[in-house]
PDB file of C-alpha atoms in Angstrom:
ATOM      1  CA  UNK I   1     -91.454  52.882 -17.356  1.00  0.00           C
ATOM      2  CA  UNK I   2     -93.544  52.779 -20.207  1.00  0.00           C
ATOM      3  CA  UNK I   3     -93.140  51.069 -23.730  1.00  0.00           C
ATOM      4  CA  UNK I   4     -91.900  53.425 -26.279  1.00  0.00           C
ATOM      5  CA  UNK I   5     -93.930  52.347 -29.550  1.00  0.00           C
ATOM      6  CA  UNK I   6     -90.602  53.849 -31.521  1.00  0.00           C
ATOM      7  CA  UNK I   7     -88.566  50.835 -30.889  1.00  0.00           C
ATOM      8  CA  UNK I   8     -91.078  48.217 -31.168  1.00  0.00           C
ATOM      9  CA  UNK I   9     -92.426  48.515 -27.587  1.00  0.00           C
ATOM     10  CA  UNK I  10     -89.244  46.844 -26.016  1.00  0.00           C
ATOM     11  CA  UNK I  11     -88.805  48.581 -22.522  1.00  0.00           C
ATOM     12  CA  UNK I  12     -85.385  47.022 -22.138  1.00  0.00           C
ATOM     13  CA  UNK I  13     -83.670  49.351 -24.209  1.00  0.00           C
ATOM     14  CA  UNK I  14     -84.357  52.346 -22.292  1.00  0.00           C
ATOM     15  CA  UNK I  15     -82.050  54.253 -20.187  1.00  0.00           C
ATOM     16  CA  UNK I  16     -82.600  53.951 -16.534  1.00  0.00           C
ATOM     17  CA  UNK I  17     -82.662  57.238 -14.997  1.00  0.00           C
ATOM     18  CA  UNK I  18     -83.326  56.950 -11.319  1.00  0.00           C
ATOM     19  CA  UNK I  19     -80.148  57.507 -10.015  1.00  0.00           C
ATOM     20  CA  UNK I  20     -78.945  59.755 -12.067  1.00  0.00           C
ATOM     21  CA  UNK I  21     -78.265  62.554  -9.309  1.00  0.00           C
ATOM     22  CA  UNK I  22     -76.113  59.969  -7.626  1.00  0.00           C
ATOM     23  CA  UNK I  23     -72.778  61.565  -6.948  1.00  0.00           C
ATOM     24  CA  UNK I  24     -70.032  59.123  -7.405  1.00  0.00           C
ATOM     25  CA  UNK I  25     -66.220  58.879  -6.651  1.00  0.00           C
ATOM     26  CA  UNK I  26     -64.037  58.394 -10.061  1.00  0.00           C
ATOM     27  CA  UNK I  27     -60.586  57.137  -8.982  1.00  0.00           C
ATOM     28  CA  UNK I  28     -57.524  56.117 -11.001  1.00  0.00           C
ATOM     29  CA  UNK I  29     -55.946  53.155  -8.843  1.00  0.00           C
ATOM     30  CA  UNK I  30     -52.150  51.696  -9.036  1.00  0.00           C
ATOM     31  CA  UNK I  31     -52.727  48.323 -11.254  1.00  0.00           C
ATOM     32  CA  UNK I  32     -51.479  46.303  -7.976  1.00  0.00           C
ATOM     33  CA  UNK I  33     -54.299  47.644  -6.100  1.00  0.00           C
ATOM     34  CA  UNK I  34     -56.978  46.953  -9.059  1.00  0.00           C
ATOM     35  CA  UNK I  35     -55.900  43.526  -9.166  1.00  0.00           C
ATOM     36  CA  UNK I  36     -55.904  42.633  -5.205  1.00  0.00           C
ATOM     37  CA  UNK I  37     -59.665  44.315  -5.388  1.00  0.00           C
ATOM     38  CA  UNK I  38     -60.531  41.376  -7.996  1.00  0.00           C
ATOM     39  CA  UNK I  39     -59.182  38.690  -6.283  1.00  0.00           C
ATOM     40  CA  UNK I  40     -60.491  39.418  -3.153  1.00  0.00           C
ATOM     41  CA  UNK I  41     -64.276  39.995  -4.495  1.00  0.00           C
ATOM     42  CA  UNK I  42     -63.887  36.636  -6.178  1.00  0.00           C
ATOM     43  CA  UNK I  43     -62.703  34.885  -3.132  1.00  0.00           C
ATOM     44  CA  UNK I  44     -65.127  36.682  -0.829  1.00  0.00           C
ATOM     45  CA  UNK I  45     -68.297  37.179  -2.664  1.00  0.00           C
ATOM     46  CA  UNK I  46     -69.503  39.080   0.899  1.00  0.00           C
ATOM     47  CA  UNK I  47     -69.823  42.839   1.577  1.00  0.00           C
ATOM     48  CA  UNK I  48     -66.785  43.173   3.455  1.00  0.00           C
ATOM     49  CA  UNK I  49     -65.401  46.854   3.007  1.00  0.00           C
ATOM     50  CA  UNK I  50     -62.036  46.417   0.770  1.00  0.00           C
ATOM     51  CA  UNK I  51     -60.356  49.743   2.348  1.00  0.00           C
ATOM     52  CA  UNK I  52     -61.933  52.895   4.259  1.00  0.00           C
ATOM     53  CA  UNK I  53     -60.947  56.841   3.699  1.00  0.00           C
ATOM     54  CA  UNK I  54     -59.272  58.987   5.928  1.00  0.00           C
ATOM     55  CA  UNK I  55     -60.693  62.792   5.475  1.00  0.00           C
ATOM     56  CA  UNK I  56     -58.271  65.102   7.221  1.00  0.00           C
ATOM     57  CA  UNK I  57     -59.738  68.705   7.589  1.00  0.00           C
ATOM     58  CA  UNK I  58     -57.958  71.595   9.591  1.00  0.00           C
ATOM     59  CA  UNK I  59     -60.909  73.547  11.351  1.00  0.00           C
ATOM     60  CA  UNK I  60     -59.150  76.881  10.927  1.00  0.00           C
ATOM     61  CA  UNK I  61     -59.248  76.581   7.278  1.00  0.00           C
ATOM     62  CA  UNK I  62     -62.788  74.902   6.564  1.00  0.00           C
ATOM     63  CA  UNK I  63     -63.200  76.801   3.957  1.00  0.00           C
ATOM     64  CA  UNK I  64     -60.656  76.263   1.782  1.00  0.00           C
ATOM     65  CA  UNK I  65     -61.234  73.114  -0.499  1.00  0.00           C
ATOM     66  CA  UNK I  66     -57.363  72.209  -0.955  1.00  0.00           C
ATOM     67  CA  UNK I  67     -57.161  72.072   2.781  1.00  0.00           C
ATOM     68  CA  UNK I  68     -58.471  68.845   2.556  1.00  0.00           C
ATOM     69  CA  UNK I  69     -56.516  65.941   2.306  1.00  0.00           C
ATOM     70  CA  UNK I  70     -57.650  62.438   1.482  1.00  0.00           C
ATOM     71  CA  UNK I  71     -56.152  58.754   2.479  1.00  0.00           C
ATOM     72  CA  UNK I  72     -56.910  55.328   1.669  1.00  0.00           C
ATOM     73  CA  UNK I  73     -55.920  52.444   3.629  1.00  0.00           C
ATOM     74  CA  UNK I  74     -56.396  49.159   3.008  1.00  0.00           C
ATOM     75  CA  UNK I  75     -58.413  46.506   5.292  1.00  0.00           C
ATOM     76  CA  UNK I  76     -57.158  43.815   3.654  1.00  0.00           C
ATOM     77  CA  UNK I  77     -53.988  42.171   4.875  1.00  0.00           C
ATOM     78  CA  UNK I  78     -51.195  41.905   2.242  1.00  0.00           C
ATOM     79  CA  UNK I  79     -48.433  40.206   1.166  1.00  0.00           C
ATOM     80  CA  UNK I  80     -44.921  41.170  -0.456  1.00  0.00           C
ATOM     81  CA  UNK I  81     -44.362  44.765  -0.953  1.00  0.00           C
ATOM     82  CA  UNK I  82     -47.779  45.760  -1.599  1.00  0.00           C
ATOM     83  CA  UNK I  83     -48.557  49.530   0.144  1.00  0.00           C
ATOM     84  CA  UNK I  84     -51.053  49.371   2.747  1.00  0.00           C
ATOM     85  CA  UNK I  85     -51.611  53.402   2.763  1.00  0.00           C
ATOM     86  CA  UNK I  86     -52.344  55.251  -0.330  1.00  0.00           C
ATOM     87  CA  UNK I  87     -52.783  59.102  -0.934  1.00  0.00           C
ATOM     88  CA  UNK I  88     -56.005  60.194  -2.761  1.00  0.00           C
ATOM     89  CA  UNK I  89     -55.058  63.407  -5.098  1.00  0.00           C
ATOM     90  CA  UNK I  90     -58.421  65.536  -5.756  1.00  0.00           C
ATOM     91  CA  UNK I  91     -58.426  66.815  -9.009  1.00  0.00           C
ATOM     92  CA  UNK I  92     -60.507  70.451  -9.119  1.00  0.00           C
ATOM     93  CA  UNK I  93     -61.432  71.126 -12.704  1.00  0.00           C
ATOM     94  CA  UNK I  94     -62.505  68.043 -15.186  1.00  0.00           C
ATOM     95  CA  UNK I  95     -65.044  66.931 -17.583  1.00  0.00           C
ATOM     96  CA  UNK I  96     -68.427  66.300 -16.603  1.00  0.00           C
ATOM     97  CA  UNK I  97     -68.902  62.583 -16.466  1.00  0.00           C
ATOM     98  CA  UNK I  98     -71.441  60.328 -15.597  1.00  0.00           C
ATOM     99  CA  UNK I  99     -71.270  56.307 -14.691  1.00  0.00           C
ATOM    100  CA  UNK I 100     -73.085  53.532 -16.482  1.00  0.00           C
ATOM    101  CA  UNK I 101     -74.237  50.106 -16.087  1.00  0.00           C
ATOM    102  CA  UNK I 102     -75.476  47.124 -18.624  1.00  0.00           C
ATOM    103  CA  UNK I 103     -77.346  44.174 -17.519  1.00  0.00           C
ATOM    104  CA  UNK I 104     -76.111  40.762 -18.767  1.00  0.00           C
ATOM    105  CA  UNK I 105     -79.929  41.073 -20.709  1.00  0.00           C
ATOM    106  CA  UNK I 106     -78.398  44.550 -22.453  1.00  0.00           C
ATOM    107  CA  UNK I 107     -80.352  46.460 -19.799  1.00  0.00           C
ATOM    108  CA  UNK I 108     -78.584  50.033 -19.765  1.00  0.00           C
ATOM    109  CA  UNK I 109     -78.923  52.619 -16.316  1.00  0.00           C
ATOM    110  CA  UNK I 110     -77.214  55.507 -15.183  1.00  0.00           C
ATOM    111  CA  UNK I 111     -75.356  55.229 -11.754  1.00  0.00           C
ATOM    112  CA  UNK I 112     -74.621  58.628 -11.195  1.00  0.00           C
ATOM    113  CA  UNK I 113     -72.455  61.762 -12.272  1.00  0.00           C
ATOM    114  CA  UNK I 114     -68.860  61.652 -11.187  1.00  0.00           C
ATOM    115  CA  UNK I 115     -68.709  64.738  -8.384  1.00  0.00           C
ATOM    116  CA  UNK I 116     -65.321  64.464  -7.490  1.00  0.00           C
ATOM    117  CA  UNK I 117     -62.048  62.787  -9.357  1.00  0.00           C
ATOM    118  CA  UNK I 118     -58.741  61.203  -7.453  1.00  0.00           C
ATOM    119  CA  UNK I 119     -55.265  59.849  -8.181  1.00  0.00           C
ATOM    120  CA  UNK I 120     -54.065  57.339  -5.954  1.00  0.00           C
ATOM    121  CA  UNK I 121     -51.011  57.268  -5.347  1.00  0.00           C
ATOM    122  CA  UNK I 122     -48.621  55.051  -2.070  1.00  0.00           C
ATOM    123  CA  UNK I 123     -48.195  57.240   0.857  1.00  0.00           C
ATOM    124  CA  UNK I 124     -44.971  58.601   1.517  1.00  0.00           C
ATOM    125  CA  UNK I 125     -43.590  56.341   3.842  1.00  0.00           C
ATOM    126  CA  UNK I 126     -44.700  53.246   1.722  1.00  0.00           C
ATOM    127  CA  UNK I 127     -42.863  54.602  -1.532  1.00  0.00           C
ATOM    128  CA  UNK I 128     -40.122  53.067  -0.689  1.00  0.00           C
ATOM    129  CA  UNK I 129     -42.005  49.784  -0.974  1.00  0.00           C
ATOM    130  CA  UNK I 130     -43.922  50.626  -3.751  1.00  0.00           C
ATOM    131  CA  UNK I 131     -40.688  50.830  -5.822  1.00  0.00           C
ATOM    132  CA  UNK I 132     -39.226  48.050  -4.912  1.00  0.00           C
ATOM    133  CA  UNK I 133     -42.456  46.601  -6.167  1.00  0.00           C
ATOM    134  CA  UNK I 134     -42.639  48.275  -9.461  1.00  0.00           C
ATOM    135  CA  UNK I 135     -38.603  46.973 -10.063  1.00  0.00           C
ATOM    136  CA  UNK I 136     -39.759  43.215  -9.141  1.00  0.00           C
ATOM    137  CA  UNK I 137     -42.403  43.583 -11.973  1.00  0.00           C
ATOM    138  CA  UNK I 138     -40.174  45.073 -14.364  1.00  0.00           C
ATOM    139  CA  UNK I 139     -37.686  42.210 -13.698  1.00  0.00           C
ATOM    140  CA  UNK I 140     -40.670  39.569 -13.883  1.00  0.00           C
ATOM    141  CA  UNK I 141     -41.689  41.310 -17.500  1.00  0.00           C
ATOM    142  CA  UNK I 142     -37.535  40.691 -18.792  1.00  0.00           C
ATOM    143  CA  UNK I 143     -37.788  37.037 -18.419  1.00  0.00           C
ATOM    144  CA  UNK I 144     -38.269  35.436 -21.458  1.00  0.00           C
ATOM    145  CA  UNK I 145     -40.944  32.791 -21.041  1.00  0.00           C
ATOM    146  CA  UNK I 146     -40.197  31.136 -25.040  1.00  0.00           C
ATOM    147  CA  UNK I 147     -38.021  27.839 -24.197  1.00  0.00           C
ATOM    148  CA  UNK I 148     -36.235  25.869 -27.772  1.00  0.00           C
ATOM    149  CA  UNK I 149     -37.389  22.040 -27.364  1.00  0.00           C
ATOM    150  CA  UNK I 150     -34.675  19.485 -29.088  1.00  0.00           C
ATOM    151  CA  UNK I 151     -36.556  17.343 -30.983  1.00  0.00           C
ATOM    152  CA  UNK I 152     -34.815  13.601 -30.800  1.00  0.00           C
ATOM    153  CA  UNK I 153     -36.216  12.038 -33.895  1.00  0.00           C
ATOM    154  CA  UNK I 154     -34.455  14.117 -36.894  1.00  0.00           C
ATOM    155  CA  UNK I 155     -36.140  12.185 -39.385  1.00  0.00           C
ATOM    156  CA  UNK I 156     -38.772  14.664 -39.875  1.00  0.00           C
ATOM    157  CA  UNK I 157     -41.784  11.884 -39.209  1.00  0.00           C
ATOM    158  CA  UNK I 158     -43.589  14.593 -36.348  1.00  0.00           C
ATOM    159  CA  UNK I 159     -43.227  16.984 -39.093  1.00  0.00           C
ATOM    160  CA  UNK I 160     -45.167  15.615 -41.593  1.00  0.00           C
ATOM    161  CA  UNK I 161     -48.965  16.556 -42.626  1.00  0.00           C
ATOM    162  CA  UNK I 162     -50.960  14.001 -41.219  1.00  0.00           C
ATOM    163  CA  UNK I 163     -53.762  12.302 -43.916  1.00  0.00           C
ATOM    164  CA  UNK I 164     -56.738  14.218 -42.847  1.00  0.00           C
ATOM    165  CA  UNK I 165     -54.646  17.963 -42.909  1.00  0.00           C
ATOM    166  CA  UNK I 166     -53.937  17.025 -47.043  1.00  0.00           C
ATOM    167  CA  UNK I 167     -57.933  18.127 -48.032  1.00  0.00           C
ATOM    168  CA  UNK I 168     -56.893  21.689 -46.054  1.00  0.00           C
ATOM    169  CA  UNK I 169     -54.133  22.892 -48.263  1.00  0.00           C
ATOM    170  CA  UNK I 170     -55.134  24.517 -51.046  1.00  0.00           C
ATOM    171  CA  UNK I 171     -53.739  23.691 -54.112  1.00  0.00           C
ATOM    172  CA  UNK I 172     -54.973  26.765 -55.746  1.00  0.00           C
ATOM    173  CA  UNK I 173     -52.317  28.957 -58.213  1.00  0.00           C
ATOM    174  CA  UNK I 174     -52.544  31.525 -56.062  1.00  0.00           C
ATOM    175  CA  UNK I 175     -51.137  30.031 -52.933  1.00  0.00           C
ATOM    176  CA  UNK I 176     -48.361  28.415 -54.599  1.00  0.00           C
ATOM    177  CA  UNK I 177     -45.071  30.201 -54.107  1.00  0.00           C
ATOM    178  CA  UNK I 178     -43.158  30.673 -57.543  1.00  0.00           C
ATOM    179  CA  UNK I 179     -39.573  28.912 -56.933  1.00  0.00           C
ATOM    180  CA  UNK I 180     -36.966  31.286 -57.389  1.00  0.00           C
ATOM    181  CA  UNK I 181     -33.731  30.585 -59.407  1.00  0.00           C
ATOM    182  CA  UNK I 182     -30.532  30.959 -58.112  1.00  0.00           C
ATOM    183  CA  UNK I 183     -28.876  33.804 -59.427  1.00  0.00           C
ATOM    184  CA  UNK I 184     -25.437  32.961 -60.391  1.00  0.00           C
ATOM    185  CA  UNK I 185     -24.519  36.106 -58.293  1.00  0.00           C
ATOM    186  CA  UNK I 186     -25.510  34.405 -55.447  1.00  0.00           C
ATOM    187  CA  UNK I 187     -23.093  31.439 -56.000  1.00  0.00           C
ATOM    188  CA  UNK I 188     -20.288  31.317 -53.821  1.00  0.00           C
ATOM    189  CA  UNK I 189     -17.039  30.598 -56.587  1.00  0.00           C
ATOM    190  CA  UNK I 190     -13.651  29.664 -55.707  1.00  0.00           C
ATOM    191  CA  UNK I 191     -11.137  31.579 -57.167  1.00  0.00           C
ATOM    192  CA  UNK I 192      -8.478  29.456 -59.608  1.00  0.00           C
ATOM    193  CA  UNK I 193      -4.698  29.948 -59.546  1.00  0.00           C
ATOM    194  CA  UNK I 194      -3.517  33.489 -61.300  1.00  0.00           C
ATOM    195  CA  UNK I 195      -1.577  31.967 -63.856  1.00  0.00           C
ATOM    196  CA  UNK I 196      -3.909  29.198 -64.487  1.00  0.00           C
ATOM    197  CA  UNK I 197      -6.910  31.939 -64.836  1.00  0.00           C
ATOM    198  CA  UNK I 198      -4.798  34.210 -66.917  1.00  0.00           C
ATOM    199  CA  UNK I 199      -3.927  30.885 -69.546  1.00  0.00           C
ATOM    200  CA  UNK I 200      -7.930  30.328 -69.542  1.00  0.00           C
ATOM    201  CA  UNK I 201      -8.603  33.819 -70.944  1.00  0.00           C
ATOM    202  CA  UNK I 202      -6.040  34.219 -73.349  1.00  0.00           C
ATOM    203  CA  UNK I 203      -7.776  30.879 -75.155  1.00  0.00           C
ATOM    204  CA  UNK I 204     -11.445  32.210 -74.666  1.00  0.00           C
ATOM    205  CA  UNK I 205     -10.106  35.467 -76.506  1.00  0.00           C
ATOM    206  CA  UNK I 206      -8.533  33.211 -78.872  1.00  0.00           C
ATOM    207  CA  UNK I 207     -12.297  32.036 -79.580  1.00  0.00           C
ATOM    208  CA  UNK I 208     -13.359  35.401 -79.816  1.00  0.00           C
ATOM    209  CA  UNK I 209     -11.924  38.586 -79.584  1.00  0.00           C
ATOM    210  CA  UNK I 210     -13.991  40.625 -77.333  1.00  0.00           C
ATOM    211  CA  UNK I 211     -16.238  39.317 -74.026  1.00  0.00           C
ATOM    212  CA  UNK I 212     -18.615  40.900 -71.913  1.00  0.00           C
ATOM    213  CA  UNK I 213     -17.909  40.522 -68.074  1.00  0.00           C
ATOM    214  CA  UNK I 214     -20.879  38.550 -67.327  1.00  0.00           C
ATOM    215  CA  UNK I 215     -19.533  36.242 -70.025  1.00  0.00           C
ATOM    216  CA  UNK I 216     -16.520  35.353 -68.589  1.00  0.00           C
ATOM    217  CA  UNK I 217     -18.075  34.952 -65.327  1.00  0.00           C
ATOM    218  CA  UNK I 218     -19.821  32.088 -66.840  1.00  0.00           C
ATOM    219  CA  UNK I 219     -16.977  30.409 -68.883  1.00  0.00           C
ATOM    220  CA  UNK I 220     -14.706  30.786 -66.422  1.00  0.00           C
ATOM    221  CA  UNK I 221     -16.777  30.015 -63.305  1.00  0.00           C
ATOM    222  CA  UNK I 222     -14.631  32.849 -61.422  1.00  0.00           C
ATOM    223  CA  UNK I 223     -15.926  35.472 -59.082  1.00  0.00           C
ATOM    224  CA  UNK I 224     -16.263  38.462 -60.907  1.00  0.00           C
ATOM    225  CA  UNK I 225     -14.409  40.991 -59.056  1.00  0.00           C
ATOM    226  CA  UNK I 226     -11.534  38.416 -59.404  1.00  0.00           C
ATOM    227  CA  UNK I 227     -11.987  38.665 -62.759  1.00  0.00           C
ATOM    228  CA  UNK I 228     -12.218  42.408 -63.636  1.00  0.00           C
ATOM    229  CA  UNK I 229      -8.737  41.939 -61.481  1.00  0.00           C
ATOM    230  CA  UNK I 230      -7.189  40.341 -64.196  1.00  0.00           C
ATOM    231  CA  UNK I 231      -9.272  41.744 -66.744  1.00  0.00           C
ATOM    232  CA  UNK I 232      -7.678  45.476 -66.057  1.00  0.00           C
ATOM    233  CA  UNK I 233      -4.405  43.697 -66.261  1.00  0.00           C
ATOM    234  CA  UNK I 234      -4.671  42.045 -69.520  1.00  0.00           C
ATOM    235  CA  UNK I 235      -7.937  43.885 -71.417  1.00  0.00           C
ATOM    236  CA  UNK I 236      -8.947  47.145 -72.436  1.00  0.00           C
ATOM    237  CA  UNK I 237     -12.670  48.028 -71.987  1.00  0.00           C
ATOM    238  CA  UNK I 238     -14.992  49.015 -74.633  1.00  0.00           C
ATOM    239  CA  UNK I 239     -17.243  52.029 -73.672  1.00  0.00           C
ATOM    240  CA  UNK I 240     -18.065  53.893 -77.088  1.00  0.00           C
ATOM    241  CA  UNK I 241     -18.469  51.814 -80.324  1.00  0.00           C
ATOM    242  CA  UNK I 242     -20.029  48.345 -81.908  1.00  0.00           C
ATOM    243  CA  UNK I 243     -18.127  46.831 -78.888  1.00  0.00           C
ATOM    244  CA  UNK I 244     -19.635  48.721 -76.163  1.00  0.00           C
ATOM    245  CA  UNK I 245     -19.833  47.530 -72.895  1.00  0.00           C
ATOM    246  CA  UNK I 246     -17.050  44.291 -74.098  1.00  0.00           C
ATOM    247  CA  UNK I 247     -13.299  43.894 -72.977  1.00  0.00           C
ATOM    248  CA  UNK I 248     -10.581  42.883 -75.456  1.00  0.00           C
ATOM    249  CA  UNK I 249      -6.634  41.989 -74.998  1.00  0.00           C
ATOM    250  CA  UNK I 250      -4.822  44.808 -75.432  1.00  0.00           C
ATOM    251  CA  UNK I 251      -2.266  45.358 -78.610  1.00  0.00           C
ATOM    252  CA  UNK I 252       0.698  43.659 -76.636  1.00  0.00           C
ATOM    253  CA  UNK I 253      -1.336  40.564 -75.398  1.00  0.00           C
ATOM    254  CA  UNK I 254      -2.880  40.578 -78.709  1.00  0.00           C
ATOM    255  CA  UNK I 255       0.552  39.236 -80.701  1.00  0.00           C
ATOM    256  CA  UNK I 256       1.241  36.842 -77.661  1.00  0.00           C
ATOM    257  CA  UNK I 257      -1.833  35.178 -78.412  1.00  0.00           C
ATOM    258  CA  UNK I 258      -1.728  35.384 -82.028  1.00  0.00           C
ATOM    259  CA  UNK I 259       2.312  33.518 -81.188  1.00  0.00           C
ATOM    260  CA  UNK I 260       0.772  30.978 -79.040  1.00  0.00           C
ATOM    261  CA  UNK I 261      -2.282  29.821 -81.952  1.00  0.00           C
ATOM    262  CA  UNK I 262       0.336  29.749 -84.606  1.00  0.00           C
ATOM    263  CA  UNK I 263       2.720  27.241 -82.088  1.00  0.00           C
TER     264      UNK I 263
END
């Protein structure tokens, strides 16, 4: 071929063309069958024939193109429940394709157009087989392969950075992960005695006569549905007004407390 001058007269990246009119067999293959083809070239570098193709044709209908039928078998010997007989599926209408090849030195060629497309599929009487293979792999692919190691020395020594893994952590602002406060929410609180509680709130209204909830939650250390408990019980709450959004003892609580300062 000669040097094109457009791509700075390097014939290797030109598209070989000389068997382009090469008609070639596209088949879709089972991925059991794919992977027994690999192992076998790579064990047997020579050109023995990996399986041959039965064409079955019935002379009294020659002419019709679904009258023929198309089998693989297998010449090498298996193992397991691996089908030895296949069935080749023609497929009649598809795109027009064509095959390619690259060179390890990124030399590109044309292999031929695809003239005819198959499915491959296990015969019939090696379905039964075939199934029990496709279960085993299924079963294989449920195993989990993750194991939990104890680790005997607790003390965290394995753990640690070593000296020379220090220089590789950045200490930059950015990578540093902002410590988040507790949120007194979060706080598991265990609830006090009912009288006890009760005898805590009359003297914190005592202090002051109205509180909001989140208030109390603090003084009181309580959790705070535990407190709006009591507080329904003993309060009135404030939705309108200067006091909005504050609880306060009602009238009758009001003198009780009042009684108990002047004691």
């Amino acid at each position: 071929m000669e040097e094109d001058p457009s791509n700075g007269g390097n014939s290797s990246s030109n598209l070989e063309t000389s068997k382009a009119d090469k008609a070639v067999w596209l088949m879709k293959c089972p991925l059991v069958v794919a992977k027994s083809w690999k192992s076998y070239h790579t064990s047997s570098p020579d050109s023995t024939p990996l399986a041959k193709v039965v064409l079955s044709l019935d002379p009294l209908q020659s002419d019709d193109p679904s009258a023929l039928q198309f089998t693989m078998e297998m010449s090498r010997t298996e193992t397991g429940n691996v089908p030895k007989s296949y069935s080749l599926n023609m497929f009649k209408d598809f795109v027009p394709m064509g095959v390619f090849s690259e060179t390890p030195q990124g030399r590109v060629a044309m292999e031929g157009k695809v003239e005819h497309k198959f499915d491959m599929k296990p015969h019939e009487e090696n379905i039964e087989e075939y199934s029990k293979l496709c279960r085993e792999r299924t079963n294989k692919s449920m195993i989990k392969n993750r194991q939990i190691q104890v680790i005997n020395n607790d003390c965290g020594v394995n753990m640690r950075p070593m000296p020379g893994m220090l220089g590789l952590i950045s200490s930059g602002s950015k990578d540093k992960k902002k410590i988040q406060p507790v949120k007194q929410s979060d706080v598991k609180r265990t609830r006090r005695d009912r009288g006890e509680l009760e005898d805590i709130m009359f003297k914190l209204f005592e202090r002051q006569p109205n509180w909001a909830l989140k208030q109390l939650v603090q003084e009181t250390d309580q959790p705070a549905q535990f407190l709006k408990e009591i507080l329904n019980e003993l309060c009135v709450y404030n939705k309108r007004g200067t006091n909005q959004g504050t609880y306060e003892l009602k009238p009758e609580y009001k003198k009780t407390a009042e009684e108990t300062g002047a004691d």
